[in-house]
Short mmCIF file of C-alpha atoms (C1' of nucleotides) in Angstrom, two decimals:
data_model
loop_
_atom_site.label_atom_id
_atom_site.label_comp_id
_atom_site.label_asym_id
_atom_site.label_seq_id
_atom_site.Cartn_x
_atom_site.Cartn_y
_atom_site.Cartn_z
CA MET A 1 -22.49 -11.11 8.71
CA THR A 2 -18.60 -12.50 9.25
CA VAL A 3 -18.61 -15.12 6.89
CA ASN A 4 -20.35 -13.53 4.25
CA SER A 5 -18.35 -10.17 4.78
CA ASN A 6 -15.84 -12.17 4.18
CA VAL A 7 -16.48 -14.58 1.24
CA ALA A 8 -17.72 -10.57 -0.18
CA LYS A 9 -14.36 -9.34 -0.73
CA VAL A 10 -12.62 -11.59 -1.43
CA ALA A 11 -15.80 -12.18 -4.37
CA SER A 12 -14.96 -8.58 -5.36
CA LEU A 13 -11.55 -8.94 -6.68
CA ILE A 14 -13.33 -10.81 -8.70
CA SER A 15 -15.84 -9.47 -9.85
CA GLU A 16 -14.29 -6.34 -11.53
CA PRO A 17 -14.05 -6.89 -15.54
CA SER A 18 -10.06 -5.58 -15.22
CA ARG A 19 -9.00 -7.58 -12.59
CA ALA A 20 -10.46 -10.48 -13.44
CA ALA A 21 -8.79 -9.76 -16.89
CA ILE A 22 -5.84 -9.60 -15.31
CA LEU A 23 -6.91 -12.59 -12.80
CA THR A 24 -7.32 -15.51 -15.73
CA ALA A 25 -3.78 -14.06 -17.56
CA LEU A 26 -1.89 -15.29 -13.91
CA LEU A 27 -3.27 -18.52 -14.32
CA ASP A 28 -0.58 -19.32 -16.66
CA GLY A 29 1.20 -19.77 -13.29
CA ARG A 30 3.91 -17.46 -14.52
CA PHE A 31 5.14 -13.57 -13.12
CA HIS A 32 4.30 -10.61 -15.40
CA THR A 33 4.68 -7.07 -15.64
CA VAL A 34 2.27 -4.62 -14.90
CA ASN A 35 3.32 -3.46 -17.82
CA GLU A 36 2.45 -6.26 -19.62
CA LEU A 37 -1.09 -6.91 -17.55
CA ALA A 38 -2.33 -3.55 -18.34
CA HIS A 39 -1.93 -4.09 -22.35
CA MET A 40 -3.07 -7.91 -21.23
CA ALA A 41 -6.16 -6.39 -19.24
CA ARG A 42 -6.67 -3.35 -21.58
CA VAL A 43 -6.31 -0.31 -19.55
CA LYS A 44 -3.63 2.35 -18.81
CA PRO A 45 -0.59 0.45 -16.48
CA GLN A 46 -2.16 3.32 -13.41
CA THR A 47 -5.28 1.61 -13.32
CA ALA A 48 -3.41 -2.43 -13.75
CA SER A 49 -1.08 -1.12 -11.06
CA PHE A 50 -4.52 0.41 -8.77
CA HIS A 51 -5.96 -2.69 -9.04
CA LEU A 52 -2.60 -5.16 -8.73
CA LYS A 53 -1.91 -3.10 -5.31
CA LYS A 54 -5.85 -3.82 -3.84
CA MET A 55 -5.01 -7.51 -4.80
CA LEU A 56 -2.05 -7.87 -3.21
CA ASP A 57 -2.91 -6.41 -0.63
CA ALA A 58 -6.28 -9.49 -0.20
CA GLN A 59 -3.42 -11.44 -0.65
CA VAL A 60 -4.50 -12.77 -3.84
CA VAL A 61 -1.43 -11.88 -5.76
CA THR A 62 2.31 -12.11 -4.84
CA ALA A 63 4.45 -9.36 -6.07
CA GLU A 64 9.06 -10.05 -6.57
CA LYS A 65 10.69 -6.69 -7.27
CA GLN A 66 13.80 -7.06 -9.81
CA GLY A 67 15.32 -3.71 -10.84
CA ARG A 68 12.72 -1.74 -12.10
CA HIS A 69 9.81 -4.13 -12.78
CA ARG A 70 7.84 -6.03 -10.62
CA TYR A 71 6.47 -9.13 -11.21
CA TYR A 72 3.44 -9.85 -10.09
CA GLY A 73 1.82 -13.66 -10.14
CA ILE A 74 -1.12 -15.82 -8.46
CA MET A 75 -0.95 -15.78 -4.72
CA ASN A 76 -1.67 -19.82 -3.89
CA GLN A 77 -3.24 -22.41 -5.56
CA GLU A 78 -5.96 -22.60 -3.93
CA VAL A 79 -6.76 -19.11 -5.88
CA ALA A 80 -6.17 -20.30 -8.41
CA ARG A 81 -8.65 -23.13 -8.17
CA VAL A 82 -11.46 -20.82 -6.89
CA MET A 83 -10.40 -18.68 -10.58
CA GLU A 84 -10.26 -21.98 -12.47
CA SER A 85 -14.25 -23.52 -10.48
CA PHE A 86 -15.58 -20.08 -10.94
CA LEU A 87 -14.93 -20.55 -14.62
CA SER A 88 -16.73 -24.20 -14.09
CA ILE A 89 -20.22 -22.41 -13.56
CA ALA A 90 -19.88 -19.19 -15.85
CA PRO A 91 -21.99 -19.35 -18.46
CA ALA A 92 -20.21 -20.01 -22.16
CA ALA A 93 -19.49 -16.54 -23.86
CA GLU A 94 -20.27 -15.00 -26.62
CA ILE A 95 -18.00 -15.26 -29.45
CA LYS A 96 -17.26 -11.68 -30.87
CA SER A 97 -13.86 -12.23 -33.38
CA PHE A 98 -12.87 -14.12 -35.48
CA LYS A 99 -9.40 -14.09 -33.55
CA HIS A 100 -11.04 -14.53 -30.28
CA ALA A 101 -12.67 -17.83 -31.93
CA SER A 102 -9.16 -19.40 -33.05
CA GLU A 103 -7.79 -18.21 -29.46
CA ASP A 104 -11.14 -20.41 -27.29
CA LYS A 105 -10.80 -23.12 -29.09
CA ALA A 106 -6.63 -22.98 -28.28
CA ILE A 107 -6.84 -22.91 -24.85
CA ARG A 108 -10.07 -24.45 -24.28
CA SER A 109 -7.65 -27.60 -26.79
CA ALA A 110 -5.27 -27.37 -24.25
CA ARG A 111 -3.01 -25.14 -21.61
CA THR A 112 -1.93 -24.99 -18.71
CA CYS A 113 -4.29 -23.87 -14.95
CA TYR A 114 -1.19 -22.65 -13.14
CA ASP A 115 1.05 -24.69 -13.18
CA HIS A 116 -0.22 -28.13 -14.49
CA LEU A 117 -1.47 -28.59 -17.99
CA ALA A 118 -5.19 -28.48 -18.49
CA GLY A 119 -7.50 -28.26 -21.11
CA ASN A 120 -9.01 -31.36 -23.26
CA LEU A 121 -5.07 -32.73 -23.46
CA GLY A 122 -4.83 -32.87 -19.12
CA VAL A 123 -8.13 -33.95 -18.75
CA GLN A 124 -6.91 -36.43 -21.85
CA ILE A 125 -4.06 -37.58 -20.39
CA THR A 126 -5.26 -38.21 -16.69
CA GLU A 127 -7.89 -40.28 -18.66
CA SER A 128 -4.88 -42.47 -20.29
CA LEU A 129 -3.38 -42.31 -17.11
CA THR A 130 -6.14 -43.66 -15.24
CA LYS A 131 -7.32 -46.78 -17.94
CA ARG A 132 -3.56 -48.12 -17.77
CA GLY A 133 -3.68 -48.23 -14.24
CA PHE A 134 -1.13 -46.01 -13.42
CA ILE A 135 -3.31 -43.74 -11.29
CA ALA A 136 -6.64 -43.96 -9.64
CA GLU A 137 -9.49 -41.55 -8.67
CA GLU A 138 -9.78 -41.10 -5.08
CA LYS A 139 -12.36 -39.10 -3.54
CA ASP A 140 -10.31 -36.04 -3.75
CA THR A 141 -6.97 -37.16 -5.43
CA PHE A 142 -6.01 -39.53 -7.91
CA SER A 143 -3.10 -42.67 -6.74
CA VAL A 144 -0.76 -43.62 -7.68
CA THR A 145 -0.77 -48.02 -8.50
CA GLU A 146 2.86 -50.23 -8.67
CA ASP A 147 2.05 -50.17 -12.12
CA GLY A 148 1.98 -46.46 -12.47
CA LYS A 149 5.46 -45.84 -10.55
CA ALA A 150 7.01 -48.04 -12.95
CA PHE A 151 5.69 -45.89 -15.94
CA PHE A 152 6.21 -42.91 -14.33
CA HIS A 153 10.24 -43.89 -13.95
CA SER A 154 10.23 -44.40 -17.37
CA MET A 155 9.44 -41.16 -18.04
CA GLN A 156 11.86 -40.50 -15.92
CA ILE A 157 9.55 -38.94 -13.00
CA ASP A 158 11.05 -39.33 -9.72
CA LEU A 159 8.02 -39.76 -7.51
CA THR A 160 9.59 -40.11 -3.91
CA SER A 161 11.43 -36.15 -4.61
CA LEU A 162 7.84 -35.10 -5.19
CA LYS A 163 5.90 -36.75 -2.15
CA LYS A 164 8.84 -34.99 -0.20
CA LYS A 165 7.62 -31.59 -1.05
CA ARG A 166 4.52 -29.67 0.77
CA ARG A 167 2.56 -29.40 -2.05
CA SER A 168 -0.35 -31.85 -2.49
CA PHE A 169 0.65 -34.44 -4.14
CA SER A 170 -1.73 -35.08 -7.01
CA HIS A 171 -5.38 -33.69 -6.40
CA LYS A 172 -7.93 -33.75 -8.91
CA CYS A 173 -8.48 -30.41 -10.87
CA LEU A 174 -12.01 -29.79 -11.75
CA ASP A 175 -11.15 -28.76 -15.91
CA TRP A 176 -13.84 -25.40 -16.87
CA SER A 177 -14.29 -26.17 -20.61
CA GLU A 178 -13.87 -30.22 -20.42
CA ARG A 179 -16.06 -29.94 -17.51
CA ARG A 180 -14.11 -32.89 -16.10
CA HIS A 181 -11.18 -33.88 -13.39
CA HIS A 182 -7.21 -33.91 -14.45
CA LEU A 183 -4.22 -34.21 -13.18
CA ALA A 184 -3.23 -31.67 -10.45
CA GLY A 185 0.03 -31.25 -7.89
CA ALA A 186 3.09 -31.77 -7.90
CA LEU A 187 2.79 -35.57 -9.67
CA GLY A 188 0.53 -33.11 -12.77
CA ASN A 189 3.19 -30.17 -12.60
CA ALA A 190 5.92 -32.66 -13.45
CA ILE A 191 4.37 -34.52 -16.18
CA LEU A 192 3.79 -30.64 -18.19
CA GLU A 193 7.21 -29.92 -17.15
CA LYS A 194 9.51 -33.35 -18.35
CA LEU A 195 6.68 -32.47 -21.41
CA LEU A 196 7.91 -28.63 -22.36
CA GLU A 197 11.65 -30.13 -21.16
CA ARG A 198 11.15 -33.07 -24.02
CA ASN A 199 9.80 -30.10 -26.19
CA TRP A 200 6.16 -32.39 -27.48
CA ILE A 201 4.15 -29.73 -25.86
CA GLN A 202 4.76 -25.52 -26.24
CA ARG A 203 3.95 -22.19 -24.11
CA ILE A 204 1.78 -19.33 -26.96
CA PRO A 205 3.62 -16.62 -25.39
CA LYS A 206 1.28 -14.14 -23.70
CA THR A 207 -1.90 -16.53 -23.31
CA ARG A 208 -2.08 -19.78 -21.36
CA ALA A 209 -2.14 -22.11 -24.15
CA ILE A 210 0.02 -25.33 -25.71
CA LYS A 211 0.66 -25.36 -29.24
CA ILE A 212 1.46 -29.48 -29.88
CA THR A 213 4.69 -29.65 -31.36
CA PRO A 214 4.91 -32.48 -34.42
CA SER A 215 7.47 -34.87 -31.62
CA GLY A 216 4.23 -34.07 -29.39
CA LEU A 217 1.97 -36.00 -30.65
CA LYS A 218 4.04 -38.95 -31.84
CA GLY A 219 4.99 -38.48 -28.11
CA LEU A 220 2.22 -37.80 -26.66
CA LYS A 221 0.40 -41.63 -28.68
CA ASP A 222 3.36 -43.44 -27.63
CA THR A 223 3.76 -42.69 -24.60
CA PHE A 224 0.00 -41.79 -23.12
CA ALA A 225 -2.16 -43.44 -26.46
CA ILE A 226 -3.59 -40.46 -27.21
CA ASP A 227 -4.43 -39.14 -30.86
CA MET A 228 -4.65 -35.27 -30.98
CA ASP A 229 -4.58 -34.90 -34.42
CA ARG A 230 -7.92 -35.59 -35.51
CA GLU A 231 -9.19 -32.87 -32.97
CA MET B 1 -11.51 -11.50 -23.58
CA THR B 2 -14.77 -13.43 -23.41
CA VAL B 3 -14.38 -15.95 -20.49
CA ASN B 4 -12.84 -13.06 -18.21
CA SER B 5 -15.58 -11.20 -18.54
CA ASN B 6 -17.96 -14.01 -17.50
CA VAL B 7 -15.68 -14.98 -14.16
CA ALA B 8 -16.85 -11.51 -13.39
CA LYS B 9 -20.44 -11.31 -13.69
CA VAL B 10 -20.86 -14.06 -12.02
CA ALA B 11 -18.74 -13.93 -9.79
CA SER B 12 -20.17 -9.39 -8.63
CA LEU B 13 -23.13 -11.48 -7.78
CA ILE B 14 -20.86 -12.86 -4.95
CA SER B 15 -19.34 -9.79 -4.57
CA GLU B 16 -21.92 -8.73 -2.61
CA PRO B 17 -22.35 -8.22 1.12
CA SER B 18 -26.12 -8.47 0.29
CA ARG B 19 -26.14 -11.10 -1.52
CA ALA B 20 -23.18 -13.21 -0.52
CA ALA B 21 -25.49 -12.72 2.85
CA ILE B 22 -28.51 -14.33 1.02
CA LEU B 23 -26.42 -16.90 -0.77
CA THR B 24 -24.52 -18.12 2.20
CA ALA B 25 -28.25 -18.11 4.25
CA LEU B 26 -28.92 -20.40 1.49
CA LEU B 27 -26.21 -23.35 1.01
CA ASP B 28 -28.22 -24.92 3.80
CA GLY B 29 -29.75 -26.98 1.03
CA ARG B 30 -33.59 -24.94 1.79
CA PHE B 31 -35.94 -23.04 0.43
CA HIS B 32 -36.43 -19.50 1.87
CA THR B 33 -38.65 -17.18 2.01
CA VAL B 34 -38.00 -13.54 0.34
CA ASN B 35 -38.59 -11.91 4.02
CA GLU B 36 -37.02 -14.46 4.98
CA LEU B 37 -33.56 -13.94 2.98
CA ALA B 38 -35.03 -9.85 3.70
CA HIS B 39 -34.02 -10.02 7.43
CA MET B 40 -31.32 -12.76 7.02
CA ALA B 41 -29.25 -10.10 5.00
CA ARG B 42 -30.25 -6.93 7.09
CA VAL B 43 -31.80 -5.41 4.30
CA LYS B 44 -36.09 -4.46 2.74
CA PRO B 45 -38.09 -7.17 0.66
CA GLN B 46 -38.09 -4.83 -1.99
CA THR B 47 -33.45 -5.50 -1.50
CA ALA B 48 -33.68 -9.05 -1.90
CA SER B 49 -36.10 -8.98 -4.65
CA PHE B 50 -34.50 -7.15 -6.30
CA HIS B 51 -31.00 -9.15 -5.93
CA LEU B 52 -33.17 -12.70 -5.85
CA LYS B 53 -33.62 -11.70 -9.61
CA LYS B 54 -30.30 -10.76 -10.11
CA MET B 55 -29.85 -14.21 -9.20
CA LEU B 56 -32.41 -15.90 -10.70
CA ASP B 57 -31.44 -14.54 -14.20
CA ALA B 58 -27.73 -15.47 -13.59
CA GLN B 59 -28.92 -18.91 -12.61
CA VAL B 60 -27.36 -19.20 -9.61
CA VAL B 61 -30.39 -19.41 -7.49
CA THR B 62 -34.15 -21.24 -8.90
CA ALA B 63 -37.52 -20.81 -7.07
CA GLU B 64 -40.49 -21.99 -7.05
CA LYS B 65 -44.12 -20.74 -6.50
CA GLN B 66 -46.11 -22.01 -3.67
CA GLY B 67 -49.29 -19.93 -2.91
CA ARG B 68 -48.35 -16.26 -2.23
CA HIS B 69 -45.11 -17.52 -1.68
CA ARG B 70 -41.66 -17.45 -3.51
CA TYR B 71 -39.55 -20.54 -2.27
CA TYR B 72 -35.82 -19.52 -3.59
CA GLY B 73 -33.19 -22.05 -3.49
CA ILE B 74 -29.23 -22.74 -4.41
CA MET B 75 -29.16 -23.40 -7.97
CA ASN B 76 -27.23 -26.57 -8.37
CA GLN B 77 -24.30 -28.55 -6.81
CA GLU B 78 -21.82 -26.30 -9.05
CA VAL B 79 -22.73 -23.15 -7.29
CA ALA B 80 -22.67 -24.46 -3.65
CA ARG B 81 -19.16 -26.36 -4.69
CA VAL B 82 -17.56 -22.13 -5.88
CA MET B 83 -19.13 -20.43 -2.63
CA GLU B 84 -18.01 -23.27 -0.32
CA SER B 85 -14.24 -22.55 -2.17
CA PHE B 86 -14.47 -19.55 -1.68
CA LEU B 87 -14.40 -19.90 1.89
CA SER B 88 -11.21 -21.41 1.54
CA ILE B 89 -8.97 -18.84 0.63
CA ALA B 90 -11.66 -15.90 2.61
CA PRO B 91 -9.66 -15.17 6.46
CA ALA B 92 -10.75 -16.91 9.12
CA ALA B 93 -14.54 -15.67 10.68
CA GLU B 94 -15.87 -15.62 13.78
CA ILE B 95 -17.93 -17.78 15.33
CA LYS B 96 -21.68 -16.84 14.76
CA SER B 97 -24.27 -16.22 17.73
CA PHE B 98 -25.94 -18.11 20.64
CA LYS B 99 -28.90 -17.33 19.20
CA HIS B 100 -27.68 -18.48 15.95
CA ALA B 101 -26.90 -21.13 16.75
CA SER B 102 -30.21 -22.19 18.89
CA GLU B 103 -32.43 -20.89 16.00
CA ASP B 104 -29.53 -23.48 13.61
CA LYS B 105 -32.32 -26.45 15.74
CA ALA B 106 -35.29 -25.83 14.17
CA ILE B 107 -38.47 -27.27 14.76
CA ARG B 108 -38.20 -31.02 13.58
CA SER B 109 -41.50 -32.30 12.72
CA ALA B 110 -43.14 -36.00 10.49
CA ARG B 111 -46.11 -35.21 9.54
CA THR B 112 -48.06 -36.47 5.93
CA CYS B 113 -47.94 -33.93 3.15
CA TYR B 114 -51.53 -35.04 1.79
CA ASP B 115 -51.06 -38.66 1.05
CA HIS B 116 -47.21 -39.39 1.63
CA LEU B 117 -43.89 -38.64 3.79
CA ALA B 118 -43.63 -34.54 4.93
CA GLY B 119 -41.46 -33.08 7.74
CA ASN B 120 -37.97 -34.10 8.70
CA LEU B 121 -38.40 -37.66 7.99
CA GLY B 122 -40.00 -36.97 4.37
CA VAL B 123 -36.19 -35.44 4.23
CA GLN B 124 -34.75 -38.07 6.02
CA ILE B 125 -36.15 -40.72 3.95
CA THR B 126 -35.86 -39.43 0.62
CA GLU B 127 -32.24 -38.33 1.53
CA SER B 128 -30.56 -41.51 2.27
CA LEU B 129 -32.63 -43.01 -1.17
CA THR B 130 -30.50 -40.84 -2.74
CA LYS B 131 -27.40 -41.02 -1.20
CA ARG B 132 -27.04 -45.17 -1.49
CA GLY B 133 -27.92 -44.66 -4.93
CA PHE B 134 -31.17 -45.98 -4.98
CA ILE B 135 -33.31 -42.72 -6.74
CA ALA B 136 -31.33 -39.88 -8.49
CA GLU B 137 -32.97 -36.44 -8.08
CA GLU B 138 -33.73 -35.63 -12.05
CA LYS B 139 -35.09 -32.19 -12.91
CA ASP B 140 -38.70 -31.83 -11.89
CA THR B 141 -39.15 -36.44 -10.36
CA PHE B 142 -36.66 -38.53 -8.71
CA SER B 143 -36.26 -42.00 -10.66
CA VAL B 144 -35.52 -45.42 -9.79
CA THR B 145 -32.17 -46.92 -10.37
CA GLU B 146 -30.88 -50.19 -10.85
CA ASP B 147 -30.28 -50.84 -7.70
CA GLY B 148 -33.12 -48.75 -6.34
CA LYS B 149 -35.04 -50.93 -7.85
CA ALA B 150 -33.58 -54.01 -6.51
CA PHE B 151 -34.56 -52.69 -2.79
CA PHE B 152 -38.09 -51.39 -2.63
CA HIS B 153 -38.42 -55.14 -4.31
CA SER B 154 -37.42 -55.80 -0.58
CA MET B 155 -39.56 -53.32 0.65
CA GLN B 156 -42.83 -55.58 -0.54
CA ILE B 157 -43.08 -52.86 -2.96
CA ASP B 158 -43.96 -53.33 -6.32
CA LEU B 159 -43.05 -50.60 -9.19
CA THR B 160 -44.86 -52.00 -11.46
CA SER B 161 -47.76 -51.63 -10.24
CA LEU B 162 -47.52 -48.38 -9.86
CA LYS B 163 -46.04 -47.37 -13.01
CA LYS B 164 -49.97 -47.74 -13.60
CA LYS B 165 -51.84 -45.28 -12.08
CA ARG B 166 -53.06 -42.33 -13.75
CA ARG B 167 -50.75 -40.51 -10.81
CA SER B 168 -47.33 -39.14 -11.28
CA PHE B 169 -44.94 -41.87 -10.61
CA SER B 170 -42.61 -39.19 -8.32
CA HIS B 171 -42.62 -36.37 -8.60
CA LYS B 172 -40.47 -34.00 -6.02
CA CYS B 173 -42.59 -32.09 -2.87
CA LEU B 174 -41.02 -28.86 -1.61
CA ASP B 175 -41.91 -29.12 1.99
CA TRP B 176 -42.36 -26.35 3.86
CA SER B 177 -41.14 -26.63 7.17
CA GLU B 178 -37.45 -27.91 6.09
CA ARG B 179 -37.94 -26.14 3.19
CA ARG B 180 -36.15 -28.91 1.44
CA HIS B 181 -37.42 -31.33 -1.80
CA HIS B 182 -38.70 -34.81 -1.17
CA LEU B 183 -40.41 -37.75 -2.37
CA ALA B 184 -43.98 -37.98 -3.41
CA GLY B 185 -46.67 -39.04 -6.18
CA ALA B 186 -47.35 -43.00 -6.08
CA LEU B 187 -43.77 -43.80 -4.93
CA GLY B 188 -44.32 -41.81 -1.84
CA ASN B 189 -47.27 -42.66 -1.07
CA ALA B 190 -46.24 -46.43 -1.02
CA ILE B 191 -43.29 -46.17 0.92
CA LEU B 192 -46.58 -44.46 3.54
CA GLU B 193 -48.51 -47.00 3.13
CA LYS B 194 -45.78 -49.67 4.43
CA LEU B 195 -44.74 -47.41 7.44
CA LEU B 196 -47.83 -47.53 8.58
CA GLU B 197 -48.06 -51.13 7.39
CA ARG B 198 -45.43 -51.90 9.48
CA ASN B 199 -46.72 -50.20 12.29
CA TRP B 200 -43.58 -48.83 12.11
CA ILE B 201 -45.59 -44.27 12.55
CA GLN B 202 -48.60 -44.44 13.19
CA ARG B 203 -50.77 -41.34 12.59
CA ILE B 204 -52.08 -39.22 15.47
CA PRO B 205 -55.75 -38.11 14.83
CA LYS B 206 -57.36 -35.65 13.78
CA THR B 207 -53.44 -33.94 12.76
CA ARG B 208 -51.60 -34.84 10.31
CA ALA B 209 -48.72 -35.19 12.23
CA ILE B 210 -47.16 -38.57 12.78
CA LYS B 211 -45.43 -40.23 15.66
CA ILE B 212 -43.11 -42.62 15.55
CA THR B 213 -42.94 -46.36 17.11
CA PRO B 214 -40.55 -48.16 19.43
CA SER B 215 -40.49 -50.71 15.99
CA GLY B 216 -40.18 -47.46 14.26
CA LEU B 217 -37.28 -45.91 15.24
CA LYS B 218 -35.42 -49.78 14.71
CA GLY B 219 -36.72 -49.62 11.35
CA LEU B 220 -35.84 -46.98 9.59
CA LYS B 221 -32.57 -46.84 11.38
CA ASP B 222 -32.45 -50.74 9.80
CA THR B 223 -34.18 -49.67 6.79
CA PHE B 224 -32.77 -46.33 6.07
CA ALA B 225 -29.92 -45.55 8.30
CA ILE B 226 -31.61 -42.98 9.77
CA ASP B 227 -31.31 -42.31 13.24
CA MET B 228 -34.73 -40.40 14.02
CA ASP B 229 -34.06 -41.60 18.08
CA ARG B 230 -30.45 -38.87 18.52
CA GLU B 231 -32.80 -35.70 16.72
"C1'" DT C 1 -66.65 -8.67 -1.92
"C1'" DC C 2 -62.39 -6.42 1.11
"C1'" DC C 3 -58.74 -7.08 4.56
"C1'" DA C 4 -53.72 -8.74 5.59
"C1'" DT C 5 -49.11 -10.83 3.58
"C1'" DA C 6 -46.23 -11.91 0.26
"C1'" DT C 7 -43.87 -10.38 -3.78
"C1'" DT C 8 -42.43 -7.12 -7.14
"C1'" DT C 9 -41.85 -3.15 -9.33
"C1'" DC C 10 -40.58 1.77 -10.24
"C1'" DG C 11 -38.08 6.38 -9.49
"C1'" DA C 12 -35.49 8.62 -6.39
"C1'" DT C 13 -31.18 9.25 -3.72
"C1'" DG C 14 -26.13 8.02 -2.13
"C1'" DA C 15 -22.46 6.31 -1.98
"C1'" DT C 16 -18.86 3.36 -3.90
"C1'" DA C 17 -15.39 2.87 -7.03
"C1'" DA C 18 -13.39 2.70 -11.64
"C1'" DT C 19 -10.85 5.34 -14.68
"C1'" DT C 20 -7.19 8.11 -16.32
"C1'" DG C 21 -4.38 12.44 -17.21
"C1'" DA C 22 -0.88 14.55 -15.17
"C1'" DA C 23 2.71 14.76 -11.71
"C1'" DA C 24 5.69 11.70 -8.21
"C1'" DT C 25 9.14 8.39 -7.76
"C1'" DA C 26 12.36 4.15 -8.50
"C1'" DA C 27 15.81 2.37 -11.33
"C1'" DT C 28 18.61 1.90 -15.40
"C1'" DC C 29 21.72 3.80 -18.77
"C1'" DA C 30 25.18 5.79 -21.43
"C1'" DT D 1 24.66 14.03 -14.66
"C1'" DG D 2 20.86 13.57 -17.64
"C1'" DA D 3 17.34 11.06 -20.01
"C1'" DT D 4 14.62 7.22 -20.79
"C1'" DT D 5 11.46 3.80 -18.83
"C1'" DA D 6 8.32 1.13 -15.31
"C1'" DT D 7 5.52 2.45 -11.28
"C1'" DT D 8 3.34 4.47 -8.26
"C1'" DT D 9 0.52 8.60 -6.00
"C1'" DC D 10 -2.68 11.74 -6.76
"C1'" DA D 11 -7.16 14.45 -7.94
"C1'" DA D 12 -10.49 14.93 -10.65
"C1'" DT D 13 -14.63 13.16 -13.41
"C1'" DT D 14 -17.58 9.71 -14.51
"C1'" DA D 15 -20.72 5.28 -14.03
"C1'" DT D 16 -22.34 2.06 -11.42
"C1'" DC D 17 -24.72 -0.28 -8.35
"C1'" DA D 18 -27.32 -0.31 -3.42
"C1'" DT D 19 -31.00 1.12 -0.93
"C1'" DC D 20 -35.33 2.68 0.01
"C1'" DG D 21 -39.96 4.91 0.05
"C1'" DA D 22 -43.95 4.20 -2.38
"C1'" DA D 23 -47.21 1.75 -4.97
"C1'" DA D 24 -48.78 -1.82 -7.47
"C1'" DT D 25 -49.26 -6.99 -8.14
"C1'" DA D 26 -51.15 -11.43 -6.40
"C1'" DT D 27 -52.50 -14.14 -3.07
"C1'" DG D 28 -55.55 -16.39 0.62
"C1'" DG D 29 -58.58 -15.74 3.98
"C1'" DA D 30 -62.39 -14.18 6.45
#
DNA sequence: TCCATATTTCGATGATAATTGAAATAATCA
DNA sequence: TGATTATTTCAATTATCATCGAAATATGGA
């Protein structure tokens, strides 16, 4: 009784189309204003505000006030993970318009999942790191091998500082479009940041999709032996 | 957006208290009748039927007809995983009632189902074989893996001769007391015969019940890693 | 065959909840 | 100060959906 009602309560927050739209928009890990989210969910600001308040009370999202704006973001990684796990059992969507089709393709190919790389790119990088023996697949996590330590050092990613963080170091995340595990956690985040920093990838505004730059194509090939050109 | 609406669709199935109650009840991995699920969710059978149909259409649950009963179960592990991931963000729940706890200790029995082992013993053996990778669960049958071939050989069960028989080799059978699938068909029969032959189990005259002998307790432990003693 | 039980379908009812216009509140800027 | 923009609150409307009684369908047993 109690367990069920709690589950239902949390699920009801996601089950409403407008809220689901808002939450998936927030899955990019960034904070957005009410107006932005209202626009993305195609509802009026009052409606978005109404839903955001509900989710705020339920601690599904968090808010920060800045001047007359209020920035809303996903509460934590657990919420993000639940959202992603939902996508894994949600049936494939019917594509309506050409615009949707290309959006869908872009988001499947490369996107951010909360704060790390997902989609085909995320899976490919994870696979490359595994194949070359830099990381090893454990039950719920990936571990960094001795070779891996050297590799990440060469990428200027400091593992010891990452491990000090309170968050999970390198857990597995199941990808809804690829249906495969990819690297999440602090290490996954560090890789995303590094790739953005090197301008190998760029965020596409207002979506979770990621664009690979020309220099990124080369860099990914050299560093990870991934050829994203063919895709 | 297309992806979002699907998420909402799936989530809406879980977000309704009665459905959440039904789904959490089904999380035990067993199959239950409509009446049972109605009782557990504290609604009338019509209501439970109404919800189960919805979840059946959405492929969240699966159903099997047996006589005038209809057994419903969770569709697959992905659905179960999503349900469990929900518990990770759902607020902490109270402890179940004492009555519920004692109800949980359902009557366990060992018996034959036509010509193969059923009841707790049948389910446990099937589970053991699956967990250790000797058989793999297919849609309607179990298949024998490479490791399994060696295992059955060591048990002196000749798979090739079994396959020559006109009857089904290894289909799934839904157990009415355990409400779970267990191994039936020629392979299930061969296991039963072998256990009788080794005097690990004995038929109790005039019933379908089976008695486990002292040497059987040891044998089951050694061969299948099943401890029937504690039960 | 008739009766009991299990499940589903149908229809009516009632409750819940999303939506939005209008208005209030809050913050920035000129 | 007044004008503008962002966000929230309020109230009324509307749509959706769970629930259950009644009846239909299906199966098993006597």
